[in-house]
Amino acid sequence: MPTSTPKSSSAVAPRIRLTFGIELEHILAFHFSLLAPLLPANTRIVKDIPCDERKRLRQTTSLYQLTRPLYYGWGVTAPTIYPAPLGHGWHDQCLGEYGYRGYADEILRMEQQIFLNKGKEIVIHDGEGKMQEFGKWYLTTDTSLVGATPETLAATVGEDQAKSRQWDSGPVELVSRVLDVDDVSSFQEIKQMFEILDGGVVGSRRYKAFTDRWCGLHVHIGLPPLQPSMDRRKGSENTAFPLTLLQHLAYITIIYEPILSLLHPPNRRPPHRDAKTDLLGNREGFYAEPDYSTIDWDSVPDSGYASGNDSDTSDGGGGILLKFPADPKYRKDKGKPQQRQTGLEGSSGSEGDDAMETESSENQSERSEMDDPNSEPNMRKRARTLNFPPPSHRSHPMTLDKLVELMCTGNDRRRLINWTYLLRDPDPSSPTKSTDKGFPRAKGPQTLEFRQHEAFFNAAGVRCWVLFCAALVRWAERGALAYAEKFVERKGDGFVSGRDGEAGERGTRGVVSKEEQETEEKEWDEEEEEWFQGYYGRGKLGIQELVEGMELCAKMKEWVKGRVEMWEIEEEQDGDVEMREQ
C-alpha cells in the first residue's frame, strides 16, 4: 500500500478547452422619459398603489413571496402589447381588477434600447426560447427578483431625484453569449457591457443598473461548442465532459463545500435566512447514507441507487443535518433500518425522556468525529464511496443520472452548483430523449452552473470567479487522469472506471471466494482512500489546501484571500443582526 501520492501536476493532463457564459441578475433604475416611448398613447401611470394591491401585483413566484412580498414599481393602464408570453395572463387579470397592471416587457425593451443606442446587439428571450440562443447576448425576466424599495432607489439615484418621483425601477437578467475562458477578450467584452449599464455622469444620467442582496451571478461552464470528447452517458462522440471528470469534480466540491462558501457573503451561504429559497447545499444526498456492506445490490433497481423512503431532520434554520439510510427493502437485514444510536434505546416514560435529553447532549459533546455519521471525515468517505462505487457494485455502474441525483437531490436546480442541466439534450432538432427514470430530457446546453456568487458590475471580479470555477473543473480533470494512471488503463481520450477495471481483471482469474473478495475490496478501499487523501488534501481541509490543489497563480490566491477576509467581517456583523431579530 502506498504511503504517499504525488500532488496534482499540470503535466498529468492537457487542459481541455472550456467555454462559459454568465447570468447577471440586476435591477434597472430609470427616468420616466425612458418608459413613456414604450407605452401606447394615452396610457396613464399610477404611482400611488396601496400595499395590499402591491402584494397582488407582485411578479415573483410563490417560492419567493415571503422574502419579496411586494411589487415595487408603477402601475400602467395599458394592456400588454409585446409578444413575449411570460406572465401576460396575470397582467391582464390585474388590469381587469384594478384598472392598471405591473410592468410586463417594458423593462426588458428599455434595457435593450440602451444597448442598441450604444451599438451593441442584444435580443430578448422569454420561456424556453432562451435555451437555444448562444451566439448573442440577451435579456430575460427573472421571477425571483423585484424592483428596488423606495429607500434603495433613493440610495442609487440620489435623494433629490427619488423625491421628484420621476424615477422607478424593475428587475432584469443579463445573459452573455458563449465566451472562452482562456481568451482575454471575453472579459473585455463583459466589461464593455457593464460600462454601458452604468448610466454615465451622476446628475445627467437617465438610468443606472445596480444589484441588491437578492441578485446573483451565475456562471455556466461548458456551453457549446466544446472540443469533441466522450459522451457522458453512452460513450459516443458529443460535446460533453467525461463522466469520471464529473465524478472527481463532485468529490472536490462536496468535501470543500464549507470552504468554498467562505468566499461568498454570509447571506449566500445555506442555511442563512436569505438563502433558504435560492441556495441549497449539494451535500444532502451524502448525509448518513448506509454502508455499502449492508446493501443487497441484487434488489437495487437499475434506475439508481437505493434512495427510497428517506426522512429528513432539520437544524431549524433550513439546513439538513441528517438524512436517514435508504429504504430498508434494499438492505441485507431487511426490515431493520439503521438508526442513529443514542445509547439509551429501550428507555421509556418521562424519566427516560429526561435522561435521553441529558445524556444525548453529553454524548453529542463527547462523540468523536469518526463516530458522528455527518462529521467531515465521514462526509469525505461517503463523497468517495458514493461517487466511485466498490467492485461489488460493478453490475450497477455510476451513470450521469445517478451522479446528478446525488449532487442535486430531488432534481432541484437551486443548489450551490446546479448539475441538473447536464441531463439536457443539446440538440434542439433531435427526438425527445428520456432520463434513466423515464422522464423526457429538457432541451438546452449541458452545463455546470455555479450559482453562489453575489451579483455585481465588477468585470475584474467576474473574471476572477470564472477563472476560479474553471480551475475547479481542471483540477478534477487532472485528478481523473491521475486516478486512471494509478488504478486503471487509460484508453484514448476517455476514462475507464477504476473499479470496473479491477472487476475485469478479477474476472480473468475465475471464481473467487467470498473471503477473498472481501479482502480485496478492503485493500482496494484502503488504497483508494490513501490516494484520494494524498491528491486532494489530508486532515482538516482549508483554504490553503484548496488553492494549492487548484494550482492557482499568485494573483488568484490573493483574490481568494481578500474575499475570505472581507466576508469574515460581514459574517460577524450579520450574525449580530440575526441574533437581534430572534
mmCIF file of C-alpha atoms in Angstrom, residues 169-513:
data_model
loop_
_atom_site.group_PDB
_atom_site.id
_atom_site.type_symbol
_atom_site.label_atom_id
_atom_site.label_comp_id
_atom_site.label_asym_id
_atom_site.label_seq_id
_atom_site.Cartn_x
_atom_site.Cartn_y
_atom_site.Cartn_z
ATOM 1 C CA SER A 169 -37.019 50.502 -11.345
ATOM 2 C CA GLY A 170 -37.543 46.903 -12.410
ATOM 3 C CA PRO A 171 -35.595 43.594 -12.425
ATOM 4 C CA VAL A 172 -33.692 42.186 -15.416
ATOM 5 C CA GLU A 173 -31.363 39.274 -16.103
ATOM 6 C CA LEU A 174 -28.467 39.871 -18.493
ATOM 7 C CA VAL A 175 -27.136 36.715 -20.170
ATOM 8 C CA SER A 176 -23.902 36.575 -22.137
ATOM 9 C CA ARG A 177 -23.148 34.759 -25.341
ATOM 10 C CA VAL A 178 -20.730 31.801 -25.287
ATOM 11 C CA LEU A 179 -17.275 33.020 -24.246
ATOM 12 C CA ASP A 180 -13.840 31.384 -23.996
ATOM 13 C CA VAL A 181 -12.296 31.055 -20.526
ATOM 14 C CA ASP A 182 -8.758 31.422 -21.884
ATOM 15 C CA ASP A 183 -9.451 34.421 -24.150
ATOM 16 C CA VAL A 184 -8.806 37.808 -22.521
ATOM 17 C CA SER A 185 -11.203 39.453 -24.966
ATOM 18 C CA SER A 186 -14.063 37.551 -23.316
ATOM 19 C CA PHE A 187 -13.658 39.598 -20.164
ATOM 20 C CA GLN A 188 -13.077 42.829 -22.068
ATOM 21 C CA GLU A 189 -16.450 42.243 -23.707
ATOM 22 C CA ILE A 190 -18.097 41.754 -20.310
ATOM 23 C CA LYS A 191 -16.532 44.987 -19.082
ATOM 24 C CA GLN A 192 -17.914 46.901 -22.075
ATOM 25 C CA MET A 193 -21.431 45.618 -21.421
ATOM 26 C CA PHE A 194 -21.196 46.560 -17.758
ATOM 27 C CA GLU A 195 -19.958 50.066 -18.549
ATOM 28 C CA ILE A 196 -22.965 50.703 -20.775
ATOM 29 C CA LEU A 197 -25.322 49.939 -17.896
ATOM 30 C CA ASP A 198 -23.562 52.357 -15.551
ATOM 31 C CA GLY A 199 -25.551 55.240 -16.977
ATOM 32 C CA GLY A 200 -22.846 57.883 -17.122
ATOM 33 C CA VAL A 201 -22.358 61.018 -15.039
ATOM 34 C CA VAL A 202 -24.449 61.482 -11.892
ATOM 35 C CA GLY A 203 -26.984 64.262 -12.406
ATOM 36 C CA SER A 204 -27.259 63.836 -16.157
ATOM 37 C CA ARG A 205 -27.893 60.100 -16.316
ATOM 38 C CA ARG A 206 -31.325 58.732 -17.149
ATOM 39 C CA TYR A 207 -30.708 55.161 -15.999
ATOM 40 C CA LYS A 208 -28.500 53.185 -13.663
ATOM 41 C CA ALA A 209 -28.193 49.399 -13.267
ATOM 42 C CA PHE A 210 -27.344 48.046 -9.835
ATOM 43 C CA THR A 211 -27.672 44.915 -7.679
ATOM 44 C CA ASP A 212 -29.128 44.136 -4.264
ATOM 45 C CA ARG A 213 -28.809 41.294 -1.757
ATOM 46 C CA TRP A 214 -31.142 39.046 -3.750
ATOM 47 C CA CYS A 215 -29.238 39.293 -7.048
ATOM 48 C CA GLY A 216 -26.872 36.503 -8.044
ATOM 49 C CA LEU A 217 -24.088 35.995 -10.575
ATOM 50 C CA HIS A 218 -24.412 32.568 -12.202
ATOM 51 C CA VAL A 219 -21.529 31.127 -14.219
ATOM 52 C CA HIS A 220 -22.207 28.304 -16.688
ATOM 53 C CA ILE A 221 -19.137 26.232 -17.543
ATOM 54 C CA GLY A 222 -19.333 24.033 -20.630
ATOM 55 C CA LEU A 223 -21.540 25.932 -23.042
ATOM 56 C CA PRO A 224 -21.255 24.687 -26.631
ATOM 57 C CA PRO A 225 -19.061 24.456 -28.550
ATOM 58 C CA LEU A 226 -16.615 22.269 -26.636
ATOM 59 C CA GLN A 227 -13.948 20.129 -28.251
ATOM 60 C CA PRO A 228 -15.257 16.615 -29.012
ATOM 61 C CA SER A 229 -14.862 14.258 -26.065
ATOM 62 C CA MET A 230 -16.506 11.133 -24.746
ATOM 63 C CA ASP A 231 -20.250 11.455 -24.218
ATOM 64 C CA ARG A 232 -21.125 11.274 -20.537
ATOM 65 C CA ARG A 233 -23.887 8.743 -20.959
ATOM 66 C CA LYS A 234 -23.241 6.355 -23.838
ATOM 67 C CA GLY A 235 -19.617 6.710 -24.890
ATOM 68 C CA SER A 236 -20.424 8.287 -28.252
ATOM 69 C CA GLU A 237 -18.799 11.427 -29.570
ATOM 70 C CA ASN A 238 -20.503 14.519 -28.198
ATOM 71 C CA THR A 239 -19.736 17.943 -26.748
ATOM 72 C CA ALA A 240 -19.601 16.928 -23.113
ATOM 73 C CA PHE A 241 -17.395 16.357 -20.074
ATOM 74 C CA PRO A 242 -16.168 12.800 -19.375
ATOM 75 C CA LEU A 243 -18.103 11.127 -16.587
ATOM 76 C CA THR A 244 -15.044 10.495 -14.409
ATOM 77 C CA LEU A 245 -14.075 14.173 -14.607
ATOM 78 C CA LEU A 246 -17.532 14.947 -13.230
ATOM 79 C CA GLN A 247 -17.120 12.300 -10.523
ATOM 80 C CA HIS A 248 -13.888 13.920 -9.357
ATOM 81 C CA LEU A 249 -15.449 17.376 -9.512
ATOM 82 C CA ALA A 250 -18.330 16.108 -7.382
ATOM 83 C CA TYR A 251 -15.849 14.755 -4.836
ATOM 84 C CA ILE A 252 -13.919 18.032 -4.704
ATOM 85 C CA THR A 253 -16.939 20.270 -4.338
ATOM 86 C CA ILE A 254 -18.566 18.065 -1.681
ATOM 87 C CA ILE A 255 -15.534 17.809 0.605
ATOM 88 C CA TYR A 256 -14.680 21.508 0.153
ATOM 89 C CA GLU A 257 -18.257 22.863 0.235
ATOM 90 C CA PRO A 258 -17.879 24.652 3.622
ATOM 91 C CA ILE A 259 -14.536 26.106 2.488
ATOM 92 C CA LEU A 260 -15.912 27.309 -0.852
ATOM 93 C CA SER A 261 -18.728 29.090 0.980
ATOM 94 C CA LEU A 262 -16.169 31.255 2.796
ATOM 95 C CA LEU A 263 -15.587 33.100 -0.495
ATOM 96 C CA HIS A 264 -19.179 34.360 -0.502
ATOM 97 C CA PRO A 265 -21.325 36.734 1.574
ATOM 98 C CA PRO A 266 -22.976 35.212 4.653
ATOM 99 C CA ASN A 267 -26.441 35.672 3.139
ATOM 100 C CA ARG A 268 -25.444 33.390 0.221
ATOM 101 C CA ARG A 269 -24.447 30.502 2.468
ATOM 102 C CA PRO A 270 -27.021 27.875 3.442
ATOM 103 C CA PRO A 271 -28.850 27.836 5.812
ATOM 104 C CA HIS A 272 -28.885 31.645 6.087
ATOM 105 C CA ARG A 273 -32.423 33.053 6.113
ATOM 106 C CA ASP A 274 -31.848 34.812 2.760
ATOM 107 C CA ALA A 275 -30.574 31.636 1.106
ATOM 108 C CA LYS A 276 -33.423 29.327 2.109
ATOM 109 C CA THR A 277 -35.343 29.801 -1.127
ATOM 110 C CA ASP A 278 -32.442 30.385 -3.526
ATOM 111 C CA LEU A 279 -29.389 28.408 -2.456
ATOM 112 C CA LEU A 280 -29.350 24.833 -1.203
ATOM 113 C CA GLY A 281 -26.211 22.834 -0.468
ATOM 114 C CA ASN A 282 -25.117 19.911 -2.641
ATOM 115 C CA ARG A 283 -24.420 17.663 0.355
ATOM 116 C CA GLU A 284 -27.973 16.488 1.023
ATOM 117 C CA GLY A 285 -27.543 13.282 -0.973
ATOM 118 C CA PHE A 286 -24.419 12.396 1.022
ATOM 119 C CA TYR A 287 -25.769 12.680 4.572
ATOM 120 C CA ALA A 288 -25.733 9.450 6.596
ATOM 121 C CA GLU A 289 -26.118 7.057 3.690
ATOM 122 C CA PRO A 290 -25.905 3.345 4.598
ATOM 123 C CA ASP A 291 -22.631 1.470 4.410
ATOM 124 C CA TYR A 292 -22.209 -0.428 1.148
ATOM 125 C CA SER A 293 -21.690 -3.687 3.037
ATOM 126 C CA THR A 294 -25.318 -3.521 4.247
ATOM 127 C CA ILE A 295 -26.862 -3.190 0.781
ATOM 128 C CA ASP A 296 -28.285 -6.118 -1.170
ATOM 129 C CA TRP A 297 -27.307 -4.946 -4.662
ATOM 130 C CA ASP A 298 -29.401 -7.606 -6.388
ATOM 131 C CA SER A 299 -32.542 -5.863 -5.139
ATOM 132 C CA VAL A 300 -31.493 -2.340 -6.184
ATOM 133 C CA PRO A 301 -33.208 -1.249 -9.426
ATOM 134 C CA ASP A 302 -31.104 -0.171 -12.373
ATOM 135 C CA SER A 303 -32.727 3.273 -12.279
ATOM 136 C CA GLY A 304 -30.487 4.447 -9.470
ATOM 137 C CA TYR A 305 -29.056 3.959 -6.034
ATOM 138 C CA ALA A 306 -31.050 2.845 -3.037
ATOM 139 C CA SER A 307 -32.804 6.105 -2.355
ATOM 140 C CA GLY A 308 -36.289 5.220 -1.299
ATOM 141 C CA ASN A 309 -38.346 6.430 1.649
ATOM 142 C CA ASP A 310 -35.984 8.942 3.194
ATOM 143 C CA SER A 311 -36.875 11.253 6.043
ATOM 144 C CA ASP A 312 -35.009 14.401 6.941
ATOM 145 C CA THR A 313 -34.357 16.282 10.103
ATOM 146 C CA SER A 314 -33.638 19.989 10.086
ATOM 147 C CA ASP A 315 -31.483 22.248 12.192
ATOM 148 C CA GLY A 316 -34.394 24.691 12.456
ATOM 149 C CA GLY A 317 -32.674 27.092 10.094
ATOM 150 C CA GLY A 318 -33.478 25.303 6.898
ATOM 151 C CA GLY A 319 -30.240 23.292 6.706
ATOM 152 C CA ILE A 320 -30.441 19.499 6.535
ATOM 153 C CA LEU A 321 -28.405 17.836 9.284
ATOM 154 C CA LEU A 322 -29.249 14.187 8.827
ATOM 155 C CA LYS A 323 -30.655 12.057 6.056
ATOM 156 C CA PHE A 324 -31.564 8.588 7.343
ATOM 157 C CA PRO A 325 -30.390 5.500 5.416
ATOM 158 C CA ALA A 326 -32.174 4.301 2.332
ATOM 159 C CA ASP A 327 -35.317 2.213 2.095
ATOM 160 C CA PRO A 328 -34.821 -0.950 4.206
ATOM 161 C CA LYS A 329 -36.085 -3.146 1.376
ATOM 162 C CA TYR A 330 -32.681 -2.691 -0.238
ATOM 163 C CA ARG A 331 -30.763 -3.783 2.879
ATOM 164 C CA LYS A 332 -29.487 -7.268 3.617
ATOM 165 C CA ASP A 333 -31.071 -7.031 7.067
ATOM 166 C CA LYS A 334 -34.448 -6.130 5.532
ATOM 167 C CA GLY A 335 -36.923 -4.510 7.874
ATOM 168 C CA LYS A 336 -34.209 -3.331 10.255
ATOM 169 C CA PRO A 337 -33.206 0.126 9.075
ATOM 170 C CA GLN A 338 -30.163 1.695 10.690
ATOM 171 C CA GLN A 339 -30.865 4.241 13.382
ATOM 172 C CA ARG A 340 -28.702 6.952 14.823
ATOM 173 C CA GLN A 341 -27.785 5.443 18.213
ATOM 174 C CA THR A 342 -28.128 7.468 21.403
ATOM 175 C CA GLY A 343 -27.046 4.759 23.834
ATOM 176 C CA LEU A 344 -30.447 4.971 25.529
ATOM 177 C CA GLU A 345 -32.546 2.611 23.423
ATOM 178 C CA GLY A 346 -35.276 0.936 25.464
ATOM 179 C CA SER A 347 -35.861 3.849 27.827
ATOM 180 C CA SER A 348 -39.475 4.803 28.416
ATOM 181 C CA GLY A 349 -41.539 7.231 30.460
ATOM 182 C CA SER A 350 -40.924 10.854 31.325
ATOM 183 C CA GLU A 351 -37.867 9.993 33.412
ATOM 184 C CA GLY A 352 -36.342 8.198 30.468
ATOM 185 C CA ASP A 353 -37.161 11.086 28.189
ATOM 186 C CA ASP A 354 -35.392 13.495 30.516
ATOM 187 C CA ALA A 355 -32.405 11.178 30.732
ATOM 188 C CA MET A 356 -32.320 10.839 26.964
ATOM 189 C CA GLU A 357 -32.251 14.606 26.523
ATOM 190 C CA THR A 358 -29.474 14.988 29.118
ATOM 191 C CA GLU A 359 -27.369 12.058 28.011
ATOM 192 C CA SER A 360 -27.776 12.673 24.300
ATOM 193 C CA SER A 361 -26.439 16.175 24.883
ATOM 194 C CA GLU A 362 -23.466 14.750 26.754
ATOM 195 C CA ASN A 363 -22.912 12.111 24.100
ATOM 196 C CA GLN A 364 -23.039 14.782 21.425
ATOM 197 C CA SER A 365 -20.184 16.682 23.033
ATOM 198 C CA GLU A 366 -18.130 13.537 23.701
ATOM 199 C CA ARG A 367 -18.672 11.785 20.381
ATOM 200 C CA SER A 368 -15.529 11.684 18.280
ATOM 201 C CA GLU A 369 -15.555 12.857 14.683
ATOM 202 C CA MET A 370 -15.473 9.327 13.370
ATOM 203 C CA ASP A 371 -18.477 8.321 15.480
ATOM 204 C CA ASP A 372 -20.551 11.205 14.124
ATOM 205 C CA PRO A 373 -22.126 9.979 10.852
ATOM 206 C CA ASN A 374 -22.142 13.534 9.499
ATOM 207 C CA SER A 375 -18.648 14.586 10.542
ATOM 208 C CA GLU A 376 -16.296 15.924 7.895
ATOM 209 C CA PRO A 377 -14.187 12.701 7.789
ATOM 210 C CA ASN A 378 -17.311 10.582 7.272
ATOM 211 C CA MET A 379 -18.698 13.044 4.742
ATOM 212 C CA ARG A 380 -15.414 12.771 2.899
ATOM 213 C CA LYS A 381 -15.561 8.986 2.887
ATOM 214 C CA ARG A 382 -19.115 8.978 1.539
ATOM 215 C CA ALA A 383 -18.150 11.508 -1.130
ATOM 216 C CA ARG A 384 -15.666 8.924 -2.373
ATOM 217 C CA THR A 385 -17.615 5.687 -1.959
ATOM 218 C CA LEU A 386 -20.847 7.043 -3.440
ATOM 219 C CA ASN A 387 -19.074 8.710 -6.376
ATOM 220 C CA PHE A 388 -16.864 5.692 -7.029
ATOM 221 C CA PRO A 389 -18.912 2.540 -6.300
ATOM 222 C CA PRO A 390 -16.973 -0.502 -4.993
ATOM 223 C CA PRO A 391 -16.156 -3.611 -7.075
ATOM 224 C CA SER A 392 -19.209 -5.442 -5.696
ATOM 225 C CA HIS A 393 -21.305 -2.754 -7.376
ATOM 226 C CA ARG A 394 -19.921 -3.428 -10.860
ATOM 227 C CA SER A 395 -23.320 -4.601 -12.138
ATOM 228 C CA HIS A 396 -24.709 -1.142 -11.212
ATOM 229 C CA PRO A 397 -22.048 1.298 -12.505
ATOM 230 C CA MET A 398 -22.191 5.033 -11.975
ATOM 231 C CA THR A 399 -24.186 6.914 -14.593
ATOM 232 C CA LEU A 400 -24.669 10.593 -15.206
ATOM 233 C CA ASP A 401 -28.271 10.386 -13.988
ATOM 234 C CA LYS A 402 -27.167 8.839 -10.688
ATOM 235 C CA LEU A 403 -24.436 11.425 -10.215
ATOM 236 C CA VAL A 404 -26.819 14.323 -10.862
ATOM 237 C CA GLU A 405 -29.324 12.885 -8.373
ATOM 238 C CA LEU A 406 -26.562 12.653 -5.757
ATOM 239 C CA MET A 407 -25.457 16.235 -6.322
ATOM 240 C CA CYS A 408 -28.939 17.753 -6.773
ATOM 241 C CA THR A 409 -31.259 15.638 -4.654
ATOM 242 C CA GLY A 410 -34.779 15.760 -5.994
ATOM 243 C CA ASN A 411 -33.537 17.229 -9.293
ATOM 244 C CA ASP A 412 -33.528 20.614 -7.538
ATOM 245 C CA ARG A 413 -31.543 23.135 -9.578
ATOM 246 C CA ARG A 414 -31.355 25.674 -6.735
ATOM 247 C CA ARG A 415 -28.177 24.008 -5.442
ATOM 248 C CA LEU A 416 -24.939 25.941 -4.938
ATOM 249 C CA ILE A 417 -23.753 24.127 -8.049
ATOM 250 C CA ASN A 418 -26.558 23.127 -10.377
ATOM 251 C CA TRP A 419 -25.807 19.789 -12.060
ATOM 252 C CA THR A 420 -29.279 19.178 -13.488
ATOM 253 C CA TYR A 421 -28.518 20.920 -16.788
ATOM 254 C CA LEU A 422 -26.025 18.140 -17.560
ATOM 255 C CA LEU A 423 -29.037 15.957 -18.331
ATOM 256 C CA ARG A 424 -30.418 18.262 -21.000
ATOM 257 C CA ASP A 425 -30.397 17.379 -24.671
ATOM 258 C CA PRO A 426 -28.209 19.932 -26.503
ATOM 259 C CA ASP A 427 -29.706 19.157 -29.919
ATOM 260 C CA PRO A 428 -32.992 21.093 -30.340
ATOM 261 C CA SER A 429 -33.829 19.209 -33.525
ATOM 262 C CA SER A 430 -33.368 15.670 -32.169
ATOM 263 C CA PRO A 431 -36.252 13.456 -30.983
ATOM 264 C CA THR A 432 -37.029 13.812 -27.294
ATOM 265 C CA LYS A 433 -34.848 11.540 -25.158
ATOM 266 C CA SER A 434 -35.612 10.123 -21.722
ATOM 267 C CA THR A 435 -33.734 10.040 -18.418
ATOM 268 C CA ASP A 436 -32.968 6.792 -16.590
ATOM 269 C CA LYS A 437 -36.255 7.266 -14.732
ATOM 270 C CA GLY A 438 -38.245 7.704 -17.948
ATOM 271 C CA PHE A 439 -38.765 11.479 -17.802
ATOM 272 C CA PRO A 440 -38.208 13.479 -21.018
ATOM 273 C CA ARG A 441 -34.908 15.330 -21.163
ATOM 274 C CA ALA A 442 -35.255 19.080 -21.457
ATOM 275 C CA LYS A 443 -33.661 20.803 -24.430
ATOM 276 C CA GLY A 444 -30.726 23.125 -23.851
ATOM 277 C CA PRO A 445 -26.981 23.340 -23.250
ATOM 278 C CA GLN A 446 -25.331 20.800 -20.955
ATOM 279 C CA THR A 447 -23.581 22.962 -18.380
ATOM 280 C CA LEU A 448 -22.417 23.129 -14.801
ATOM 281 C CA GLU A 449 -23.966 26.206 -13.216
ATOM 282 C CA PHE A 450 -22.074 27.809 -10.320
ATOM 283 C CA ARG A 451 -24.750 29.855 -8.500
ATOM 284 C CA GLN A 452 -23.358 31.032 -5.154
ATOM 285 C CA HIS A 453 -21.587 34.266 -6.099
ATOM 286 C CA GLU A 454 -23.324 37.576 -5.443
ATOM 287 C CA ALA A 455 -24.096 39.812 -8.418
ATOM 288 C CA PHE A 456 -22.066 42.945 -9.100
ATOM 289 C CA PHE A 457 -20.885 45.083 -12.011
ATOM 290 C CA ASN A 458 -17.212 44.451 -11.354
ATOM 291 C CA ALA A 459 -15.757 42.929 -14.518
ATOM 292 C CA ALA A 460 -12.428 42.103 -12.853
ATOM 293 C CA GLY A 461 -14.269 40.296 -10.060
ATOM 294 C CA VAL A 462 -16.359 38.366 -12.587
ATOM 295 C CA ARG A 463 -13.188 37.278 -14.338
ATOM 296 C CA CYS A 464 -11.682 36.000 -11.089
ATOM 297 C CA TRP A 465 -14.795 33.980 -10.278
ATOM 298 C CA VAL A 466 -14.978 32.495 -13.787
ATOM 299 C CA LEU A 467 -11.296 31.513 -13.643
ATOM 300 C CA PHE A 468 -11.841 30.042 -10.177
ATOM 301 C CA CYS A 469 -14.747 27.874 -11.402
ATOM 302 C CA ALA A 470 -12.709 26.775 -14.412
ATOM 303 C CA ALA A 471 -9.782 25.900 -12.127
ATOM 304 C CA LEU A 472 -12.054 23.592 -10.125
ATOM 305 C CA VAL A 473 -13.041 21.770 -13.328
ATOM 306 C CA ARG A 474 -9.427 21.477 -14.439
ATOM 307 C CA TRP A 475 -8.360 20.160 -11.049
ATOM 308 C CA ALA A 476 -10.984 17.455 -11.484
ATOM 309 C CA GLU A 477 -9.658 16.763 -14.978
ATOM 310 C CA ARG A 478 -6.120 16.291 -13.681
ATOM 311 C CA GLY A 479 -7.415 14.138 -10.853
ATOM 312 C CA ALA A 480 -9.414 11.911 -13.198
ATOM 313 C CA LEU A 481 -6.380 11.272 -15.379
ATOM 314 C CA ALA A 482 -4.034 10.736 -12.414
ATOM 315 C CA TYR A 483 -6.574 8.314 -10.903
ATOM 316 C CA ALA A 484 -6.757 6.437 -14.204
ATOM 317 C CA GLU A 485 -2.959 6.172 -14.381
ATOM 318 C CA LYS A 486 -2.835 4.854 -10.843
ATOM 319 C CA PHE A 487 -5.708 2.372 -10.870
ATOM 320 C CA VAL A 488 -6.712 1.563 -14.445
ATOM 321 C CA GLU A 489 -5.577 1.628 -18.013
ATOM 322 C CA ARG A 490 -6.342 4.867 -19.844
ATOM 323 C CA LYS A 491 -7.989 4.342 -23.207
ATOM 324 C CA GLY A 492 -7.893 7.095 -25.812
ATOM 325 C CA ASP A 493 -9.464 10.383 -24.789
ATOM 326 C CA GLY A 494 -11.945 8.758 -22.437
ATOM 327 C CA PHE A 495 -11.691 7.488 -18.897
ATOM 328 C CA VAL A 496 -12.402 3.998 -17.595
ATOM 329 C CA SER A 497 -13.878 3.458 -14.154
ATOM 330 C CA GLY A 498 -11.144 2.182 -11.871
ATOM 331 C CA ARG A 499 -13.481 -0.199 -10.125
ATOM 332 C CA ASP A 500 -14.797 -1.571 -13.412
ATOM 333 C CA GLY A 501 -11.210 -2.178 -14.466
ATOM 334 C CA GLU A 502 -10.426 -4.008 -11.229
ATOM 335 C CA ALA A 503 -13.524 -6.133 -11.626
ATOM 336 C CA GLY A 504 -12.466 -7.050 -15.154
ATOM 337 C CA GLU A 505 -9.002 -8.164 -14.011
ATOM 338 C CA ARG A 506 -10.526 -10.270 -11.282
ATOM 339 C CA GLY A 507 -12.829 -11.891 -13.798
ATOM 340 C CA THR A 508 -9.863 -13.466 -15.678
ATOM 341 C CA ARG A 509 -8.936 -15.489 -12.562
ATOM 342 C CA GLY A 510 -12.227 -17.286 -12.389
ATOM 343 C CA VAL A 511 -14.482 -17.511 -9.351
ATOM 344 C CA VAL A 512 -13.106 -16.105 -6.091
ATOM 345 C CA SER A 513 -14.348 -16.921 -2.643
#
